[in-house]
């Protein structure tokens, strides 16, 4: 548990705190004298007085060090006065200049909403959020229909159902990156669909599915890749849910003349609800993490998703800002949590409504 | 009178036979429909794998050719060879295997006692622990990876194979614990009791009776851990720079590499899953069925 809790605290810190620097003005020209006031970096100071002191170096030698009495206006708008050492300011001439600028000080941490603002203001944020939600809305219903069909086929006790089970379960072990590459090979300009279209004489030149103004086709390719890869897990959950339904119920339906559709709608699906709920939550959480598929098929620049943005902001070779990446991660976390709670709520309230009736 | 009844009976018999024939035909047709559906779904799953496989075993020239052939002609290991000899790939494969094996060992060694405790003992907070384990199971990798990368940098564990293995182990541990617990639950307690009666200690009873009976199930969950770690790319690309695992390495060089490299890499990555899923197919339901409870 600690393994998960500690990074979460760290994540909050990354998202909400910023490392800053400030400089303390001292009442006397001594390093650990009382603080007279605090100024931010790059503040302009006017020098009132200067004092030349000796500083002892580690090797025993001494060198001159200047302290300046300065006056400036602090963040609150008040005029403050105090001593600063030459090591913390930029000054053209130690003996002549009458103005200086603060360049270093002590490390501090402050709470900030800047990183959150940066995420929301990023021009790719809304497109990433939109695409992620669009993908979820398109992929999940398709997956559930396909998974229920697969499960019913497996449960109908046909010969070779063991072989079919194995085949349907293969994608469980396929990574999203591999699946992305597989579907890239199908949809790319010189890919299999175009090979088919051109060989069959349906088109003279290959159709370019994956390009900037073909948003629809890129989304289609991603949806197919995800449905292909991630339906198996829903299938397995649905099958184990089906196995728990007593056969008597379904047979009773048959005896009373319910056809396949009626049996499915009125008997099987209601009893399958808990399994479907689990699968739905799991799939939605995983859908927020869609990442490598998008990069493999589209390159991740034109079509982007939240997880991809997280990586882009983190990547030392690009934005190199773990802070904004942590904000993205937290945002994904909140969305997943919110949707899970919503599912749990929605299903429960339906049951309660049914009970009340 | 007698004649009329006879006519009626023979008529209804004919009708009955016709109806019987019709229903049998409908039955056969429905069976046929189910088979057709089953085969159609199998083709949907298998066709893309066959396509990428055929690309991986074509010559690089054929991979770039248009239109593409579905069956490689000639079959050649050149593309595969080119992929494997690309700089960094063998090393990344080695890293991937080390990470996956370490993750498998850590998560199995921790999951066996935890699973046994959940399966055999009633203790306070057991349900809470089950719930906690499940909620961790649903924890997004994306959320965890960024702060963990920063923590690892602070601790000096960044870019290490073992820290990535730790991360993968932590991610798969919850599932492994639940699966192992269900495997232990399926071993009858009477066997253990009998061993205790005959003078075994608890540990001996576990070691000699329970463990041998549960090995296949534990192995299945270990294989699943291996596959998950082998496939995991987001945490891998964030937590490593020089010690990249195979998926991270391929993803990182994806936009700079040509189609032969991509296709061979894609096929190479999905081969283990073909093999491993075959071995654990029997245990799939006891694994994921756990999530329903």
XYZ file of C-alpha atoms in Angstrom:
650
model
C 0.000 0.000 0.000
C 2.864 2.335 0.849
C 4.196 1.675 -2.621
C 1.082 3.363 -3.984
C 0.482 5.974 -1.288
C 3.927 7.600 -1.380
C 3.922 8.281 -5.122
C 0.423 9.718 -4.817
C 1.569 12.257 -2.235
C 4.536 13.013 -4.448
C 2.177 13.431 -7.365
C 0.077 15.987 -5.509
C 3.212 17.904 -4.619
C 4.356 17.867 -8.209
C 1.007 19.098 -9.413
C 0.430 21.823 -6.858
C 3.773 23.047 -5.553
C 6.403 24.989 -7.321
C 10.015 25.295 -6.421
C 10.778 28.960 -6.046
C 13.529 31.207 -4.736
C 13.454 34.312 -2.632
C 16.054 36.452 -0.938
C 16.011 37.460 2.689
C 17.195 40.994 3.540
C 19.112 41.071 6.827
C 19.117 43.759 9.503
C 22.916 43.553 9.749
C 25.575 42.598 7.179
C 25.881 39.074 8.655
C 24.763 35.791 7.086
C 22.517 34.649 9.945
C 21.221 38.023 11.176
C 17.504 38.585 11.668
C 15.399 38.908 8.531
C 14.328 42.436 7.639
C 12.218 41.517 4.638
C 11.875 39.196 1.672
C 12.184 39.967 -2.019
C 11.538 37.914 -5.131
C 14.057 37.070 -7.845
C 14.903 39.795 -10.384
C 13.788 42.586 -8.045
C 15.623 45.878 -8.659
C 17.337 47.221 -5.546
C 18.725 50.678 -4.905
C 21.993 50.588 -3.025
C 22.225 53.004 -0.092
C 25.451 51.970 1.593
C 28.155 49.316 1.202
C 30.540 47.542 3.511
C 33.669 45.615 2.668
C 34.191 42.474 4.765
C 36.639 39.583 4.663
C 35.536 36.064 3.832
C 37.650 33.035 4.801
C 37.870 30.339 2.128
C 38.192 26.600 2.920
C 41.905 26.695 2.046
C 42.570 29.306 4.759
C 42.959 32.318 2.465
C 40.706 35.336 2.715
C 39.058 37.429 0.042
C 36.974 40.614 0.155
C 33.198 40.344 0.110
C 30.824 43.279 -0.114
C 27.542 43.690 1.696
C 25.071 46.319 0.527
C 22.355 48.087 2.402
C 19.493 48.265 -0.076
C 16.030 49.639 -0.324
C 13.199 48.275 -2.481
C 9.476 47.702 -2.697
C 8.370 44.174 -1.770
C 5.465 42.144 -3.154
C 3.015 43.737 -0.723
C 3.945 47.226 -1.960
C 5.811 48.265 1.172
C 9.221 49.811 1.156
C 11.763 47.639 2.943
C 15.371 48.159 3.765
C 18.090 45.679 4.719
C 21.505 44.137 3.963
C 22.304 41.692 1.171
C 25.548 39.938 0.278
C 27.162 40.418 -3.148
C 26.790 36.724 -3.859
C 23.031 37.079 -4.202
C 22.817 40.095 -6.476
C 24.007 41.214 -9.853
C 25.829 44.535 -9.577
C 28.003 46.154 -12.210
C 30.559 47.644 -9.882
C 30.837 46.699 -6.240
C 32.278 50.035 -5.322
C 30.388 52.410 -7.622
C 26.955 51.182 -8.708
C 23.871 52.467 -6.982
C 21.505 49.778 -8.230
C 21.525 45.959 -8.195
C 19.285 43.070 -9.171
C 18.433 39.958 -7.119
C 19.692 36.816 -8.869
C 19.782 34.104 -6.206
C 18.508 33.322 -2.780
C 17.062 30.523 -0.736
C 14.962 27.703 -2.125
C 11.321 27.770 -1.237
C 8.194 25.906 -2.142
C 4.917 27.551 -2.764
C 1.442 26.338 -3.596
C 0.451 27.160 -7.119
C -2.313 26.487 -9.587
C -0.024 27.394 -12.467
C 0.549 23.844 -13.665
C -3.168 23.142 -13.663
C -3.764 26.334 -15.590
C -1.069 25.339 -18.048
C -2.759 22.008 -18.690
C -6.174 23.573 -19.284
C -4.741 26.306 -21.472
C -2.666 23.963 -23.626
C -4.166 23.988 -27.109
C -3.962 20.200 -27.343
C -5.743 19.581 -24.063
C -9.310 19.855 -25.331
C -8.543 17.779 -28.410
C -6.895 15.092 -26.245
C -9.843 15.004 -23.853
C -12.330 14.984 -26.718
C -10.583 12.148 -28.550
C -10.237 10.079 -25.393
C -13.949 10.384 -24.652
C -14.904 9.792 -28.295
C -12.823 6.613 -28.293
C -14.460 5.411 -25.081
C -17.944 6.085 -26.444
C -17.183 4.256 -29.700
C -15.100 1.367 -28.378
C -16.916 0.207 -25.274
C -20.389 -0.534 -26.745
C -18.791 -2.367 -29.692
C -16.643 -4.396 -27.332
C -19.547 -5.376 -25.135
C -21.746 -6.491 -28.022
C -18.882 -8.470 -29.547
C -17.863 -9.976 -26.194
C -21.417 -11.092 -25.405
C -21.724 -12.696 -28.850
C -18.392 -14.489 -28.340
C -19.432 -15.668 -24.889
C -22.792 -16.969 -26.138
C -21.091 -18.809 -29.002
C -18.669 -20.424 -26.560
C -21.513 -21.346 -24.202
C -23.607 -22.994 -26.920
C -21.512 -26.159 -26.588
C -20.393 -26.462 -30.165
C -17.630 -28.879 -31.052
C -14.175 -27.349 -30.857
C -15.248 -24.718 -28.356
C -11.906 -25.183 -26.585
C -10.091 -24.162 -29.740
C -12.396 -21.200 -30.230
C -11.860 -20.154 -26.621
C -8.111 -20.187 -27.170
C -8.427 -18.143 -30.356
C -10.725 -15.585 -28.761
C -8.390 -15.304 -25.771
C -5.193 -14.711 -27.787
C -5.525 -10.897 -27.778
C -5.401 -10.963 -23.945
C -1.649 -11.251 -24.271
C -1.153 -8.746 -27.083
C 0.223 -5.359 -26.113
C -1.382 -2.148 -27.285
C 1.813 -1.294 -29.138
C 1.803 -4.579 -31.086
C -1.884 -4.176 -31.831
C -1.254 -0.636 -33.049
C 1.491 -1.846 -35.382
C -0.710 -4.665 -36.688
C -3.517 -2.271 -37.597
C -1.050 0.239 -38.953
C 0.048 -2.459 -41.400
C -3.574 -2.820 -42.476
C -4.449 0.858 -42.793
C -1.222 2.438 -43.991
C -0.951 3.827 -47.490
C 0.750 0.687 -48.795
C -1.162 -1.519 -46.384
C -3.461 -4.469 -46.786
C -6.726 -2.608 -47.329
C -5.217 -0.582 -50.127
C -3.555 -3.706 -51.549
C -6.975 -5.316 -51.650
C -8.750 -2.291 -53.107
C -6.196 -1.833 -55.863
C -5.771 -5.546 -56.699
C -9.528 -5.992 -56.905
C -9.697 -3.039 -59.252
C -11.905 -0.998 -56.931
C -9.455 1.879 -56.925
C -6.651 2.930 -59.212
C -4.505 4.577 -56.562
C -4.195 3.771 -52.883
C -6.453 5.761 -50.585
C -4.523 7.520 -47.854
C -6.366 6.689 -44.648
C -3.838 8.141 -42.264
C -3.307 11.820 -42.924
C -4.059 15.084 -41.208
C -7.463 15.744 -42.775
C -8.701 12.160 -42.468
C -9.565 12.315 -38.804
C -12.466 9.915 -39.194
C -10.357 7.151 -40.703
C -7.627 7.492 -38.092
C -10.209 7.207 -35.333
C -11.705 4.184 -37.127
C -8.321 2.475 -37.246
C -7.736 3.129 -33.545
C -11.229 1.880 -32.657
C -10.731 -1.330 -34.672
C -7.327 -1.937 -33.095
C -8.691 -1.460 -29.595
C -11.794 -3.571 -30.222
C -9.608 -6.277 -31.711
C -7.169 -6.274 -28.809
C -9.231 -5.600 -25.716
C -12.505 -7.421 -26.302
C -11.056 -10.672 -24.943
C -10.944 -9.480 -21.371
C -14.609 -8.489 -21.488
C -15.347 -11.858 -23.102
C -13.594 -13.755 -20.319
C -15.457 -11.809 -17.623
C -18.786 -12.344 -19.403
C -18.147 -16.082 -19.847
C -17.340 -16.539 -16.172
C -20.507 -14.576 -15.389
C -22.535 -16.782 -17.746
C -21.188 -19.913 -16.122
C -22.603 -18.729 -12.820
C -26.152 -18.458 -14.210
C -28.112 -21.627 -13.390
C -29.139 -23.462 -16.573
C -32.654 -23.941 -15.120
C -33.444 -20.274 -15.601
C -32.624 -20.349 -19.284
C -34.408 -23.685 -19.759
C -37.465 -22.319 -18.007
C -37.471 -19.485 -20.507
C -37.245 -21.996 -23.355
C -40.149 -24.021 -21.949
C -42.337 -20.934 -21.819
C -41.570 -20.254 -25.450
C -39.149 -17.345 -25.169
C -37.064 -16.982 -28.301
C -33.331 -16.437 -28.274
C -33.637 -12.646 -28.232
C -36.196 -12.667 -25.389
C -34.088 -15.091 -23.364
C -31.068 -12.855 -23.857
C -32.867 -9.622 -23.004
C -35.053 -10.759 -20.115
C -33.059 -13.554 -18.481
C -29.378 -13.566 -19.366
C -28.508 -9.874 -19.447
C -30.189 -8.959 -16.129
C -28.383 -11.830 -14.413
C -25.145 -10.810 -16.062
C -25.354 -7.268 -14.758
C -22.755 -7.589 -11.971
C -20.200 -9.037 -14.387
C -20.966 -6.396 -16.972
C -20.548 -3.706 -14.348
C -17.106 -4.989 -13.383
C -16.089 -5.263 -17.015
C -17.407 -1.783 -17.734
C -15.427 -0.185 -14.916
C -12.263 -2.073 -15.826
C -12.565 -1.272 -19.511
C -13.267 2.420 -18.936
C -10.283 2.807 -16.645
C -8.089 1.045 -19.196
C -9.533 3.142 -22.006
C -8.196 6.294 -20.374
C -4.747 4.805 -20.723
C -4.911 4.182 -24.463
C -1.497 5.334 -25.559
C 0.736 3.172 -27.719
C -2.042 2.303 -30.179
C -2.511 5.963 -30.951
C 1.202 6.573 -31.406
C 1.675 3.466 -33.557
C -1.209 4.277 -35.905
C -1.163 8.066 -36.127
C 2.206 9.110 -34.756
C 0.513 10.814 -31.829
C 0.697 14.349 -33.148
C -2.500 14.919 -35.096
C -4.672 12.631 -33.044
C -3.773 12.744 -29.384
C -5.158 11.337 -26.152
C -4.715 12.174 -22.470
C -2.114 9.499 -21.778
C -0.095 10.636 -24.775
C -0.155 14.222 -23.476
C 1.040 12.989 -20.093
C 4.018 11.374 -21.786
C 4.686 14.407 -23.992
C 4.817 16.734 -21.010
C 6.979 14.349 -19.032
C 9.391 13.467 -21.850
C 12.795 15.079 -21.147
C 13.318 15.404 -24.913
C 10.175 17.510 -25.328
C 8.419 19.591 -22.657
C 10.343 18.127 -19.715
C 7.772 19.175 -17.161
C 6.905 16.386 -14.715
C 4.674 18.924 -12.965
C 2.213 19.309 -15.812
C 2.485 15.567 -16.474
C 1.468 14.980 -12.858
C -1.515 17.274 -13.348
C -2.527 15.201 -16.387
C -2.111 12.001 -14.388
C -4.240 13.396 -11.586
C -6.859 14.479 -14.098
C -7.007 10.953 -15.569
C -7.267 9.554 -12.043
C -10.196 11.852 -11.167
C -11.993 11.012 -14.404
C -11.572 7.249 -13.863
C -12.716 7.528 -10.269
C -15.689 9.698 -11.167
C -16.868 7.383 -13.920
C -16.486 4.265 -11.753
C -18.579 5.871 -9.019
C -21.125 6.943 -11.615
C -21.457 3.364 -12.929
C -21.822 1.946 -9.428
C -24.430 4.590 -8.611
C -26.380 4.177 -11.850
C -26.637 0.412 -11.512
C -27.554 0.557 -7.857
C -30.217 3.202 -8.293
C -31.859 1.096 -10.998
C -31.993 -1.843 -8.639
C -33.467 0.307 -5.912
C -36.059 1.646 -8.315
C -36.953 -1.915 -9.242
C -37.286 -2.815 -5.573
C -39.507 0.177 -4.910
C -41.817 -0.940 -7.706
C -66.760 -43.038 -37.992
C -63.835 -45.353 -37.751
C -62.663 -44.316 -41.179
C -62.768 -40.611 -40.416
C -60.719 -40.968 -37.267
C -58.196 -42.995 -39.250
C -57.890 -40.206 -41.797
C -57.455 -37.648 -39.066
C -54.752 -39.673 -37.346
C -52.798 -40.245 -40.514
C -53.097 -36.596 -41.394
C -51.872 -35.442 -38.041
C -49.122 -37.996 -38.205
C -48.009 -36.596 -41.535
C -48.245 -33.121 -40.147
C -46.325 -34.198 -37.095
C -43.579 -35.699 -39.227
C -43.406 -32.578 -41.355
C -43.200 -30.451 -38.268
C -40.511 -32.677 -36.845
C -38.520 -32.415 -40.077
C -38.931 -28.647 -40.081
C -37.767 -28.286 -36.503
C -34.797 -30.539 -37.166
C -33.910 -28.455 -40.170
C -34.235 -25.301 -38.117
C -32.021 -26.882 -35.494
C -29.355 -27.806 -38.051
C -29.553 -24.368 -39.565
C -29.121 -22.735 -36.210
C -26.154 -24.987 -35.426
C -24.692 -24.058 -38.782
C -25.287 -20.399 -38.024
C -23.479 -20.675 -34.714
C -20.529 -22.412 -36.384
C -20.441 -19.732 -39.037
C -20.468 -17.054 -36.353
C -17.764 -18.837 -34.361
C -15.546 -19.171 -37.426
C -16.208 -15.587 -38.453
C -15.116 -14.331 -35.042
C -12.035 -16.549 -35.157
C -11.100 -15.081 -38.547
C -11.563 -11.573 -37.145
C -9.042 -12.379 -34.413
C -6.613 -14.433 -36.490
C -6.492 -12.578 -39.807
C -4.521 -9.549 -38.512
C -2.036 -11.906 -36.831
C -1.586 -13.849 -40.067
C -1.099 -10.607 -41.991
C 1.586 -9.240 -39.684
C 3.222 -12.690 -39.570
C 3.373 -12.807 -43.344
C 4.987 -9.372 -43.375
C 7.554 -10.451 -40.800
C 8.604 -13.362 -42.988
C 8.707 -11.565 -46.327
C 11.833 -9.987 -47.763
C 12.179 -6.272 -46.935
C 11.560 -5.536 -50.621
C 8.245 -7.401 -50.468
C 7.302 -5.544 -47.290
C 7.724 -2.255 -49.119
C 6.061 -3.541 -52.300
C 2.579 -2.522 -53.333
C 0.138 -4.177 -53.617
C 1.141 -6.556 -50.850
C 0.782 -10.325 -51.039
C -0.957 -12.108 -48.213
C 1.238 -15.191 -48.453
C 4.952 -14.384 -48.359
C 6.762 -15.406 -51.528
C 9.583 -16.197 -51.044
C 9.526 -16.896 -47.299
C 12.544 -15.168 -45.841
C 14.031 -14.487 -42.456
C 15.721 -11.351 -43.731
C 13.235 -8.849 -42.269
C 13.220 -10.596 -38.899
C 17.000 -10.778 -38.988
C 17.273 -7.086 -39.792
C 14.997 -6.261 -36.861
C 16.888 -8.433 -34.378
C 20.242 -7.051 -35.472
C 19.172 -3.431 -35.183
C 21.209 -1.757 -32.497
C 19.607 -1.917 -29.078
C 16.982 -4.534 -29.890
C 18.769 -7.573 -28.467
C 19.701 -5.616 -25.358
C 16.131 -4.375 -24.984
C 14.830 -7.923 -25.393
C 17.209 -9.037 -22.680
C 16.023 -6.207 -20.424
C 12.421 -7.132 -21.106
C 13.018 -10.731 -20.122
C 14.922 -9.750 -16.965
C 12.207 -7.282 -15.934
C 9.422 -9.768 -16.609
C 11.152 -12.615 -14.749
C 11.974 -10.390 -11.774
C 8.414 -9.056 -11.682
C 7.106 -12.610 -11.865
C 9.361 -13.766 -9.006
C 8.597 -10.795 -6.736
C 4.878 -10.925 -7.283
C 4.632 -14.723 -6.928
C 6.795 -14.915 -3.814
C 4.690 -12.215 -2.149
C 1.369 -13.499 -3.451
C 1.690 -17.098 -2.230
C 1.631 -16.334 1.519
C -0.864 -13.509 1.073
C -3.144 -15.661 -1.036
C -2.888 -18.526 1.442
C -3.831 -16.222 4.320
C -6.854 -14.917 2.464
C -7.929 -18.404 1.423
C -7.504 -20.189 4.754
C -7.828 -17.768 7.635
C -10.684 -15.614 8.756
C -9.148 -12.489 10.163
C -10.413 -9.046 10.907
C -10.333 -6.736 7.917
C -10.180 -9.582 5.403
C -12.922 -8.099 3.251
C -11.334 -4.682 3.526
C -8.076 -6.129 2.255
C -9.873 -7.829 -0.621
C -11.506 -4.547 -1.543
C -8.224 -2.683 -1.247
C -6.542 -5.227 -3.490
C -9.272 -4.850 -6.085
C -9.097 -1.065 -6.051
C -5.353 -1.227 -6.619
C -6.029 -3.566 -9.521
C -7.991 -0.767 -11.131
C -5.261 1.784 -10.484
C -4.149 3.409 -13.707
C -0.516 2.848 -14.646
C -0.463 6.278 -16.231
C -1.309 7.891 -12.909
C 1.352 6.015 -11.006
C 4.208 6.256 -13.474
C 4.897 10.002 -13.368
C 5.259 10.449 -9.593
C 7.077 7.141 -9.330
C 9.613 8.272 -11.907
C 10.294 11.351 -9.768
C 10.537 9.270 -6.589
C 12.923 6.855 -8.291
C 15.090 9.762 -9.414
C 15.229 11.012 -5.812
C 16.105 7.550 -4.515
C 18.709 6.985 -7.217
C 16.731 4.023 -8.560
C 15.849 5.667 -11.848
C 16.659 3.913 -15.139
C 17.274 0.590 -13.420
C 15.896 -2.708 -14.609
C 14.995 -3.779 -11.094
C 13.005 -0.648 -10.279
C 10.853 -1.211 -13.342
C 10.426 -4.835 -12.263
C 9.300 -3.575 -8.858
C 6.726 -1.357 -10.515
C 5.393 -4.189 -12.692
C 5.286 -6.528 -9.723
C 3.315 -3.978 -7.716
C 0.871 -3.539 -10.558
C 0.235 -7.253 -11.020
C 0.422 -8.244 -7.362
C -3.267 -7.618 -6.574
C -4.494 -9.869 -9.384
C -1.909 -12.495 -8.527
C -2.961 -12.541 -4.855
C -6.615 -13.043 -5.751
C -5.863 -15.763 -8.288
C -3.531 -17.619 -5.926
C -6.130 -17.325 -3.154
C -8.746 -18.893 -5.407
C -6.329 -21.673 -6.320
C -5.697 -22.413 -2.629
C -9.424 -22.325 -1.881
C -9.953 -25.058 -4.438
C -7.588 -27.413 -2.561
C -9.821 -29.313 -0.069
C -9.063 -28.399 3.519
C -9.590 -32.072 4.525
C -6.319 -33.013 2.825
C -4.449 -30.497 4.917
C -6.242 -31.651 8.065
C -5.313 -35.243 7.331
C -1.675 -34.230 7.021
C -1.881 -32.399 10.355
C -3.435 -35.470 11.984
C -0.565 -37.608 10.710
C 1.922 -35.336 12.403
C 2.866 -32.737 9.839
C 3.403 -29.181 11.006
C 1.371 -26.465 9.315
C 4.346 -25.492 7.190
C 5.018 -29.093 6.175
C 1.366 -29.604 5.324
C 1.493 -26.508 3.140
C 4.783 -27.486 1.539
C 3.990 -31.148 0.903
C 0.232 -31.134 0.261
C -1.166 -27.759 -0.704
C 1.657 -26.364 -2.780
C 2.116 -29.350 -5.131
C -1.631 -29.352 -5.810
C -1.682 -25.630 -6.537
C 1.446 -25.396 -8.689
C -0.375 -25.346 -12.059
C -2.643 -22.502 -10.991
C 0.229 -20.519 -9.499
C 2.252 -21.078 -12.647
C -0.643 -19.776 -14.732
C -0.840 -16.564 -12.746
C 2.940 -16.203 -12.924
C 2.763 -16.509 -16.704
C 0.107 -13.828 -16.772
C 2.421 -11.542 -14.788
C 5.162 -12.247 -17.305
C 2.901 -11.361 -20.231
C 1.670 -8.154 -18.582
C 5.207 -7.042 -17.839
C 6.406 -7.988 -21.327
C 3.632 -5.855 -22.834
C 3.702 -2.860 -20.518
C 5.000 0.223 -22.275
C 3.928 3.436 -20.515
C 5.763 2.919 -17.233
C 8.665 1.378 -19.119
C 9.204 4.408 -21.313
C 8.925 6.809 -18.355
C 11.095 4.902 -15.908
C 13.989 3.985 -18.186
C 16.242 5.804 -20.583
C 19.303 3.691 -21.299
C 17.889 0.387 -20.034
C 14.807 0.381 -22.206
C 12.616 -2.685 -22.457
C 11.595 -3.977 -25.866
C 8.221 -2.196 -26.204
C 9.731 1.060 -24.916
C 12.643 0.783 -27.329
C 10.350 0.071 -30.292
C 7.957 2.869 -29.349
C 10.812 5.301 -28.902
C 12.272 4.610 -32.337
C 8.910 4.124 -34.053
C 8.747 7.395 -35.970
C 12.311 7.017 -37.196
C 12.006 3.455 -38.448
C 10.734 1.922 -41.656
C 7.909 -0.511 -42.196
C 10.022 -3.725 -42.207
C 11.356 -2.857 -38.740
C 7.892 -2.009 -37.420
C 6.176 -5.117 -38.758
C 8.909 -7.493 -37.622
C 8.869 -5.808 -34.204
C 5.093 -6.040 -33.943
C 5.150 -9.730 -34.752
C 8.073 -10.398 -32.423
C 6.200 -8.763 -29.542
C 3.019 -10.763 -30.006
C 4.617 -14.212 -30.338
C 4.958 -14.826 -26.563
C 1.293 -14.106 -26.055
C 0.345 -16.777 -28.617
C 2.347 -19.335 -26.672
C 1.537 -18.278 -23.125
C -2.202 -17.849 -23.584
C -2.250 -21.410 -24.918
C -0.787 -22.694 -21.662
C -3.000 -20.719 -19.324
C -6.289 -20.888 -21.231
C -7.816 -23.269 -18.678
C -7.154 -20.872 -15.833
C -8.448 -17.732 -17.491
C -11.882 -17.978 -15.948
C -10.711 -18.649 -12.432
C -8.470 -15.616 -12.842
C -10.911 -13.094 -14.158
C -13.940 -14.715 -12.550
C -12.416 -13.455 -9.312
C -13.152 -9.917 -10.331
C -16.875 -10.588 -10.213
C -16.929 -11.308 -6.513
